[in-house]
PDB file of C-alpha atoms and ligand atoms in Angstrom:
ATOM      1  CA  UNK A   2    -112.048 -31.252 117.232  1.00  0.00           C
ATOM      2  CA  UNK A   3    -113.938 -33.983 115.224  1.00  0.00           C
ATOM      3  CA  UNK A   4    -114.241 -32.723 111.747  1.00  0.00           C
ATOM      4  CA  UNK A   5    -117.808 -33.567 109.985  1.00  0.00           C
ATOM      5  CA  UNK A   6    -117.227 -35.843 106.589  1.00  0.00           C
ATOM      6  CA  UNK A   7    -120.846 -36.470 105.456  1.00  0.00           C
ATOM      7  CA  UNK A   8    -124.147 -35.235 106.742  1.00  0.00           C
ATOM      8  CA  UNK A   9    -124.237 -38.082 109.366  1.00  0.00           C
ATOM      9  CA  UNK A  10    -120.411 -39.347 109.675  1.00  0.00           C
ATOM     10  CA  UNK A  11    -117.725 -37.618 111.978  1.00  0.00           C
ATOM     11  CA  UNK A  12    -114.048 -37.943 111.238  1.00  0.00           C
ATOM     12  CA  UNK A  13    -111.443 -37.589 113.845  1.00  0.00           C
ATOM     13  CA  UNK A  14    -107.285 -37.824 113.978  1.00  0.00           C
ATOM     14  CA  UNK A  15    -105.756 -38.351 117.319  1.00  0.00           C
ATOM     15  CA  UNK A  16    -102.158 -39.444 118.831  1.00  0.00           C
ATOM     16  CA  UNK A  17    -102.387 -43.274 119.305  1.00  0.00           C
ATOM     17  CA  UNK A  18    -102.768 -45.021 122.755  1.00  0.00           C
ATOM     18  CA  UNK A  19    -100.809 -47.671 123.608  1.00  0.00           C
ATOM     19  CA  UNK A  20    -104.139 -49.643 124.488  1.00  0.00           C
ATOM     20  CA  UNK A  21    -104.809 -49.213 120.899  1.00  0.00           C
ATOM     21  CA  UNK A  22    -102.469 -51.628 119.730  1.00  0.00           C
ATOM     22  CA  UNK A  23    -105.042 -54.179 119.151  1.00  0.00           C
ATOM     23  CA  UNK A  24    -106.834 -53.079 117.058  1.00  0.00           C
ATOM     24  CA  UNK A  25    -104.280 -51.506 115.104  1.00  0.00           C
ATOM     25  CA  UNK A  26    -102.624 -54.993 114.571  1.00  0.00           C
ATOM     26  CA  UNK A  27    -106.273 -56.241 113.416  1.00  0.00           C
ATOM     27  CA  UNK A  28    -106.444 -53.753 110.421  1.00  0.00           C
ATOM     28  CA  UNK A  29    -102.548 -54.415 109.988  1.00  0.00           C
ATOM     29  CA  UNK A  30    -103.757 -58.242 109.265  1.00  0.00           C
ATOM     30  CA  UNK A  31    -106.268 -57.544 107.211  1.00  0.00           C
ATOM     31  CA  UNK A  32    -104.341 -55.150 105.136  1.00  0.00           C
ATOM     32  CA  UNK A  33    -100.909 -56.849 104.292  1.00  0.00           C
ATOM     33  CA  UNK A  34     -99.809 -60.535 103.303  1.00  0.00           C
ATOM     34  CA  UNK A  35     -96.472 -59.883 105.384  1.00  0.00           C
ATOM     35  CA  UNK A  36     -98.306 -58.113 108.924  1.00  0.00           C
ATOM     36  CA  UNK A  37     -95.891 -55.782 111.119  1.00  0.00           C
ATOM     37  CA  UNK A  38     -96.611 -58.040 114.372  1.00  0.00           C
ATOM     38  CA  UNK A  39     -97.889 -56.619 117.590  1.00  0.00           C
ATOM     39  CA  UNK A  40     -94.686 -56.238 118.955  1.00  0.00           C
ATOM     40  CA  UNK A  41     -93.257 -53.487 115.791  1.00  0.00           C
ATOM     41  CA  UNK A  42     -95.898 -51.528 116.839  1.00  0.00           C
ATOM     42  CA  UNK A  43     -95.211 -51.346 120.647  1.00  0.00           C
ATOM     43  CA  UNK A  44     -92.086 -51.060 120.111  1.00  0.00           C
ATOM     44  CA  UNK A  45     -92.795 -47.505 117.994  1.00  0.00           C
ATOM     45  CA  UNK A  46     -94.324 -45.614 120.740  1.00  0.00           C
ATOM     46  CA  UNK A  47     -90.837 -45.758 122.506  1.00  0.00           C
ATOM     47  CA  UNK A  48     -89.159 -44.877 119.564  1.00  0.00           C
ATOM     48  CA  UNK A  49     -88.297 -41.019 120.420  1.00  0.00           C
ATOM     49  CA  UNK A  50     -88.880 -40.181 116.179  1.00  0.00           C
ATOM     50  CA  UNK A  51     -91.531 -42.533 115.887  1.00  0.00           C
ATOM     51  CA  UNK A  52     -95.353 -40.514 115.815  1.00  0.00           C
ATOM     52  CA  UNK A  53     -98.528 -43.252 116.104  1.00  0.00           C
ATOM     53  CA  UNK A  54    -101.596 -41.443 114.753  1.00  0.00           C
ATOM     54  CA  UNK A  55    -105.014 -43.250 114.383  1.00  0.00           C
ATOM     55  CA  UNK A  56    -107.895 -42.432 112.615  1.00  0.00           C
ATOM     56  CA  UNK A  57    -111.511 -42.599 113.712  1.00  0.00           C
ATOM     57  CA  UNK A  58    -114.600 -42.445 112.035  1.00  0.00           C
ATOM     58  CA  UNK A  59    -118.272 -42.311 114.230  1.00  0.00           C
ATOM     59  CA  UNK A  60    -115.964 -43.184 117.477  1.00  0.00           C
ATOM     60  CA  UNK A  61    -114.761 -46.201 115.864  1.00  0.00           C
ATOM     61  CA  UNK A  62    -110.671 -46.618 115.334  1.00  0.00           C
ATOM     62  CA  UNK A  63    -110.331 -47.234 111.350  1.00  0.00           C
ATOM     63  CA  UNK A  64    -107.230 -46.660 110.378  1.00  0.00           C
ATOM     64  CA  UNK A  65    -103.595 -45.842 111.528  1.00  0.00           C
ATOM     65  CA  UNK A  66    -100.097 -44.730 110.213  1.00  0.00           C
ATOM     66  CA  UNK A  67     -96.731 -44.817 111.679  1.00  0.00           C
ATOM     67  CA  UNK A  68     -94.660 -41.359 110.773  1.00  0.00           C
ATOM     68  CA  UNK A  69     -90.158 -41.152 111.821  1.00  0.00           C
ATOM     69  CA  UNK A  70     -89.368 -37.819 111.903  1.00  0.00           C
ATOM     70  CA  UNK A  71     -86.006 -37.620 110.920  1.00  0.00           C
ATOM     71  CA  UNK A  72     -83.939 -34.472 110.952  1.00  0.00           C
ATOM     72  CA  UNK A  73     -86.154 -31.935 107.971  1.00  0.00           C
ATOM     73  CA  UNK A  74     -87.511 -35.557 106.494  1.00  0.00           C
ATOM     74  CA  UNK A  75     -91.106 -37.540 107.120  1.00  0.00           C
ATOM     75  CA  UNK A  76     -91.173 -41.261 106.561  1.00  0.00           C
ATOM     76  CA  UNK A  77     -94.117 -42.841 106.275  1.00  0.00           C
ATOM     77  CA  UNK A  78     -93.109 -46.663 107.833  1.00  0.00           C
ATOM     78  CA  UNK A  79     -96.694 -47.571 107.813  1.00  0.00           C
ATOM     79  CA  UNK A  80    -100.492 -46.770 106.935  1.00  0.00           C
ATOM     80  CA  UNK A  81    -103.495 -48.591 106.805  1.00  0.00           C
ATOM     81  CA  UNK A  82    -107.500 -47.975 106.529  1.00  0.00           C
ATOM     82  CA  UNK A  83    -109.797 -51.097 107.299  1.00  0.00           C
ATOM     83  CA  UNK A  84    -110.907 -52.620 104.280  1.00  0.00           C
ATOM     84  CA  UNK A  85    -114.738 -51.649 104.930  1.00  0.00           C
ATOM     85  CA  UNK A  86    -113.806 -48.111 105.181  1.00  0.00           C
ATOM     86  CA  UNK A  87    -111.582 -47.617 102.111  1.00  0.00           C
ATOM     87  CA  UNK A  88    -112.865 -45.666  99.442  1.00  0.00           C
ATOM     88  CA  UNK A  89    -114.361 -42.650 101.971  1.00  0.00           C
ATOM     89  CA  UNK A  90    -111.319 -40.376 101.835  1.00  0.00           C
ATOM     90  CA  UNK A  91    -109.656 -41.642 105.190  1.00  0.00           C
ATOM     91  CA  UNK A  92    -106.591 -42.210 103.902  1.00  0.00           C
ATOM     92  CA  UNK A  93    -106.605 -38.982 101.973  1.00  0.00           C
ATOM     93  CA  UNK A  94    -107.677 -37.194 105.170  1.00  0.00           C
ATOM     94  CA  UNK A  95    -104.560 -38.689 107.616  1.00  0.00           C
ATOM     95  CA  UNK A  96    -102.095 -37.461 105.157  1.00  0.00           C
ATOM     96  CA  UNK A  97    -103.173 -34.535 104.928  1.00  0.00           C
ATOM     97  CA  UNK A  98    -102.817 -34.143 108.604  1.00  0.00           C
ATOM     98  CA  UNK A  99     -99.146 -36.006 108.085  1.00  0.00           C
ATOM     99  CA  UNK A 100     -98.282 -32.912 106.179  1.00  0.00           C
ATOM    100  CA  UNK A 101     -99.355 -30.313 108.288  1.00  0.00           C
ATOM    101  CA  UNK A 102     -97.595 -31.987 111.473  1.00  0.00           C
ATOM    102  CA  UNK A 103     -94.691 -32.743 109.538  1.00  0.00           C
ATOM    103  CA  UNK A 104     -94.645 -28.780 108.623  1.00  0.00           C
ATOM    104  CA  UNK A 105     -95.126 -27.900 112.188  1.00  0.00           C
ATOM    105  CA  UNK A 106     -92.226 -30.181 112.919  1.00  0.00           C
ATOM    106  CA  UNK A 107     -90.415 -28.464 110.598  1.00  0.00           C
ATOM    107  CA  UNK A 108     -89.886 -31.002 108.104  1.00  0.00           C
ATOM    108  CA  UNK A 109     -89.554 -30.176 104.155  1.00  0.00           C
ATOM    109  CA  UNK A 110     -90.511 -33.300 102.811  1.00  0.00           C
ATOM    110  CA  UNK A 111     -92.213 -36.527 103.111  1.00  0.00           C
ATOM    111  CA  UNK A 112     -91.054 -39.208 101.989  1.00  0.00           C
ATOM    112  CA  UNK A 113     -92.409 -43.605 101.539  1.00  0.00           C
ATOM    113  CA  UNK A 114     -91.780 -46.388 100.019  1.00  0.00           C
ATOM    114  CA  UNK A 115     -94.684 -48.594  98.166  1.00  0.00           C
ATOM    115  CA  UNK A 116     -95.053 -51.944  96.612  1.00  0.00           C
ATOM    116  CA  UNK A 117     -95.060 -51.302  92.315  1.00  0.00           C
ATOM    117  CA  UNK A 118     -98.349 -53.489  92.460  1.00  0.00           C
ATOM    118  CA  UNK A 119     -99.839 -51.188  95.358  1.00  0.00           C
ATOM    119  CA  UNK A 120    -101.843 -49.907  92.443  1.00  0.00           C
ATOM    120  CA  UNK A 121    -104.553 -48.043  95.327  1.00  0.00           C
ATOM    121  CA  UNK A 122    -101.501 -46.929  97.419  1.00  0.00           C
ATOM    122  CA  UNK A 123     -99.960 -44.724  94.610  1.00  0.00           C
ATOM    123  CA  UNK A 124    -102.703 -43.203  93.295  1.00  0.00           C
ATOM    124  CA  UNK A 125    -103.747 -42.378  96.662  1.00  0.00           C
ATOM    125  CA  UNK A 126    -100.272 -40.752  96.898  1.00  0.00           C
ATOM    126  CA  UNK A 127    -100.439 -39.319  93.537  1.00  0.00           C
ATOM    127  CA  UNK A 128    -103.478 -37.563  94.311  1.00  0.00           C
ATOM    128  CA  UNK A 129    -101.952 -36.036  97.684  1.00  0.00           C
ATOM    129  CA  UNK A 130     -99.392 -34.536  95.510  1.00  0.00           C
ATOM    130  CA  UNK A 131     -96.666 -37.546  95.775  1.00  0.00           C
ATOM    131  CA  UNK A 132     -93.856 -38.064  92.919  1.00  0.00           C
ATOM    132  CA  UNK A 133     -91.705 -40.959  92.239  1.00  0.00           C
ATOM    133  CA  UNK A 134     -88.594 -39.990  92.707  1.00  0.00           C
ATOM    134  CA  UNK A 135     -86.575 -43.486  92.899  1.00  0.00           C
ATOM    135  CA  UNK A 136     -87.225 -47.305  92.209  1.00  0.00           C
ATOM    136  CA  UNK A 137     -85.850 -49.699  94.987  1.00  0.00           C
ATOM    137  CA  UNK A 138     -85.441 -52.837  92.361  1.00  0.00           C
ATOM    138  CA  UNK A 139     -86.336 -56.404  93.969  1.00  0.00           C
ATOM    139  CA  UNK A 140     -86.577 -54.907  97.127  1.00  0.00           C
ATOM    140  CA  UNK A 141     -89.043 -56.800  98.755  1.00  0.00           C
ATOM    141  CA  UNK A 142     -88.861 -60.461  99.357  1.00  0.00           C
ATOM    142  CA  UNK A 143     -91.009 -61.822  96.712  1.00  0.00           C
ATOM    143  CA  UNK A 144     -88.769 -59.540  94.045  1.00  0.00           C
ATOM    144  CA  UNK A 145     -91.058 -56.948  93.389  1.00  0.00           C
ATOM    145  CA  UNK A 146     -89.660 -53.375  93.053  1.00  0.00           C
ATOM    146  CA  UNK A 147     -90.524 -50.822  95.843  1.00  0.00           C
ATOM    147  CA  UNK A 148     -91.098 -46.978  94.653  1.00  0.00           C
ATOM    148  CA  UNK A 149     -89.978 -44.499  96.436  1.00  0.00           C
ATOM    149  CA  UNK A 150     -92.648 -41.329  96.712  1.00  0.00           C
ATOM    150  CA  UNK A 151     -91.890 -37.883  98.275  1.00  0.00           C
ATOM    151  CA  UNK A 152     -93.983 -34.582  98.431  1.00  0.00           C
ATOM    152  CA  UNK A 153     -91.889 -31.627  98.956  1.00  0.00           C
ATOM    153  CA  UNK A 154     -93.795 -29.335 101.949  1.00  0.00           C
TER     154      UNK A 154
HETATM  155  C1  LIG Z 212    -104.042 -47.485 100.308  1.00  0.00           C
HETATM  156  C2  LIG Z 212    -105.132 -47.213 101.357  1.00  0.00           C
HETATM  157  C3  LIG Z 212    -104.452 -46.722 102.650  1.00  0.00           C
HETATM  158  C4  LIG Z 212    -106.092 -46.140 100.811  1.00  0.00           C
HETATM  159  O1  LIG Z 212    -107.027 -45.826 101.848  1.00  0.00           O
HETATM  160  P1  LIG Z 212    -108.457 -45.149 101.524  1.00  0.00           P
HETATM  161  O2  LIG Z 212    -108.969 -44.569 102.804  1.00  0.00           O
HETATM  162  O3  LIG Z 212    -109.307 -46.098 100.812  1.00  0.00           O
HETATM  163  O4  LIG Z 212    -108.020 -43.982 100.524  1.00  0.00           O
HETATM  164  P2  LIG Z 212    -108.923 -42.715 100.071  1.00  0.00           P
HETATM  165  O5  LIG Z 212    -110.362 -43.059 100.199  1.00  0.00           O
HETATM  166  O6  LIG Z 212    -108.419 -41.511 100.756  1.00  0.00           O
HETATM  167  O7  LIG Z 212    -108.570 -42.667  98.512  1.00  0.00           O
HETATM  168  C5  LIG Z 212    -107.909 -41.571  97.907  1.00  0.00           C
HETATM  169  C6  LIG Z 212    -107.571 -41.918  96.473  1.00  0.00           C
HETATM  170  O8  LIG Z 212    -106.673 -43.034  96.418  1.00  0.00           O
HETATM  171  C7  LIG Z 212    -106.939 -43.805  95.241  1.00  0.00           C
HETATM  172  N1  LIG Z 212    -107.423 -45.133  95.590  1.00  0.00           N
HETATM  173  C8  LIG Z 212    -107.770 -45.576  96.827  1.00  0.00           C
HETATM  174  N2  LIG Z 212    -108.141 -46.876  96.758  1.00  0.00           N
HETATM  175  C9  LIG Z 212    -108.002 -47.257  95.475  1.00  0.00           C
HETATM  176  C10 LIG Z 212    -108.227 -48.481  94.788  1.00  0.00           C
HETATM  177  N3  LIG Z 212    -108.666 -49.579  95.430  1.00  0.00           N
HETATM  178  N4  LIG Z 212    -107.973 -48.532  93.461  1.00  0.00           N
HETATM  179  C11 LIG Z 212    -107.519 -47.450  92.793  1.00  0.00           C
HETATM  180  N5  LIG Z 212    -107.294 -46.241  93.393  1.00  0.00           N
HETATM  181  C12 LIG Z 212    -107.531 -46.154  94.723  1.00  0.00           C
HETATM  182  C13 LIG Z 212    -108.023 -43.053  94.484  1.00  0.00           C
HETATM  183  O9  LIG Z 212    -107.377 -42.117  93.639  1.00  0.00           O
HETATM  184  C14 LIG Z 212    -108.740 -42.351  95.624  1.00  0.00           C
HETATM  185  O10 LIG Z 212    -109.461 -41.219  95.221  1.00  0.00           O
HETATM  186  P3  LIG Z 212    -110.990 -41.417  94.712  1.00  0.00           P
HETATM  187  O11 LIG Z 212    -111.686 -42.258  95.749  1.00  0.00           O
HETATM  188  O12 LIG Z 212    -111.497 -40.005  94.640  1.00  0.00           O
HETATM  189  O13 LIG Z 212    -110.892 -42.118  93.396  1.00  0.00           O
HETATM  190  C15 LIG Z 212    -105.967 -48.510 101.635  1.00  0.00           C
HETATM  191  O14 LIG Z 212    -106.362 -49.070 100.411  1.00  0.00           O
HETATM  192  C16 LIG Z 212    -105.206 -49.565 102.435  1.00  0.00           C
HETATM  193  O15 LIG Z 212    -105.231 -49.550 103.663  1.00  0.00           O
HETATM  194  N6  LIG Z 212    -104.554 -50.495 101.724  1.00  0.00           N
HETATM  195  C17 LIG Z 212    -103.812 -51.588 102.406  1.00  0.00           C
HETATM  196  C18 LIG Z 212    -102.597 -51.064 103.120  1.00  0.00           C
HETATM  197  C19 LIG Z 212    -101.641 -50.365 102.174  1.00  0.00           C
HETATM  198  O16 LIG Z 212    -101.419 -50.790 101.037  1.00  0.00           O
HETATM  199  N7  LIG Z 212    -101.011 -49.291 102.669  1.00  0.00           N
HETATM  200  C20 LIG Z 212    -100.041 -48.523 101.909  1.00  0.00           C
HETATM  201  C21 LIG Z 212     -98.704 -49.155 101.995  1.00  0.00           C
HETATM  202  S1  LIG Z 212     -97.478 -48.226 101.074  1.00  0.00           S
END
């Protein structure tokens, strides 16, 4: 059931399609110097731990994220909102349905990794309850550290 956000905009979550790839890769693009490519994503709807959820706001597909389920632990591998639709809670909104699926699923915590310059990414996370539990150092490949983030459920 679409959920209403503001008096005239309608927020929805749904299971990705795999016909949704495309535009899915398009907000990927726009959202990270070093894109997943079309083919990482494909390749997650056969993964049996791998759940593809999209968001969409007035019909239109705005965002995505890319949840493993492993064992009693969430990992969130990817998440994205179009840049023209940050700022309106969207982000906020997916997680929140991360955490009640991951629940259902029987997990007891969620847990990510994020960029130490992702200053919008962790406060997002902070805000949805998030703690930094560990520091990856020089992780990625342009040396910057990588946080990791969990929320106990
Ligand atoms: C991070 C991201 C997913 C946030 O999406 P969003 O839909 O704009 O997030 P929300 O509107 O739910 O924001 C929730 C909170 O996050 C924080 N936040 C979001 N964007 C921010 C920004 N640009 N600067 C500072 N804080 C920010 C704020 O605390 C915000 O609450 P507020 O609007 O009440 O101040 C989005 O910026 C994005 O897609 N970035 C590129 C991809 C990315 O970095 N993904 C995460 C990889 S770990």
């Amino acid at each position: 059931m679409p959920k209403k956000n503001t008096a005239s905009s309608w927020i929805k979550i749904r299971e990705a399609k795999l016909t949704d790839v495309w535009k899915i890769s398009k907000i990927e693009r726009d959202s990270f110097e070093k894109p997943w490519g079309i083919d990482a994503f494909i390749y997650e709807f056969f993964k049996k731990h791998s759940r593809l959820w999209v968001i969409e706001y007035n019909s239109e597909l705005v965002g995505y994220s890319v949840v493993w389920i492993i064992k009693d632990e969430a990992y969130i591998a990817n998440i994205a909102v179009a840049p023209s639709f940050r700022r309106k809670g969207l982000a906020s909104f997916l997680i929140r349905h991360i955490m009640n699926e991951a629940q259902n699923l029987g997990c007891s915590s969620i847990v990510l990794e994020v960029k130490r310059s992702n200053i919008a990414a962790i406060n997002l996370y902070k805000k949805m309850g998030f703690e930094i539990v560990g520091i990856r150092e020089k992780m990625y490949s342009d040396g910057e550290d990588g946080l990791i983030m969990e929320k106990l459920l």
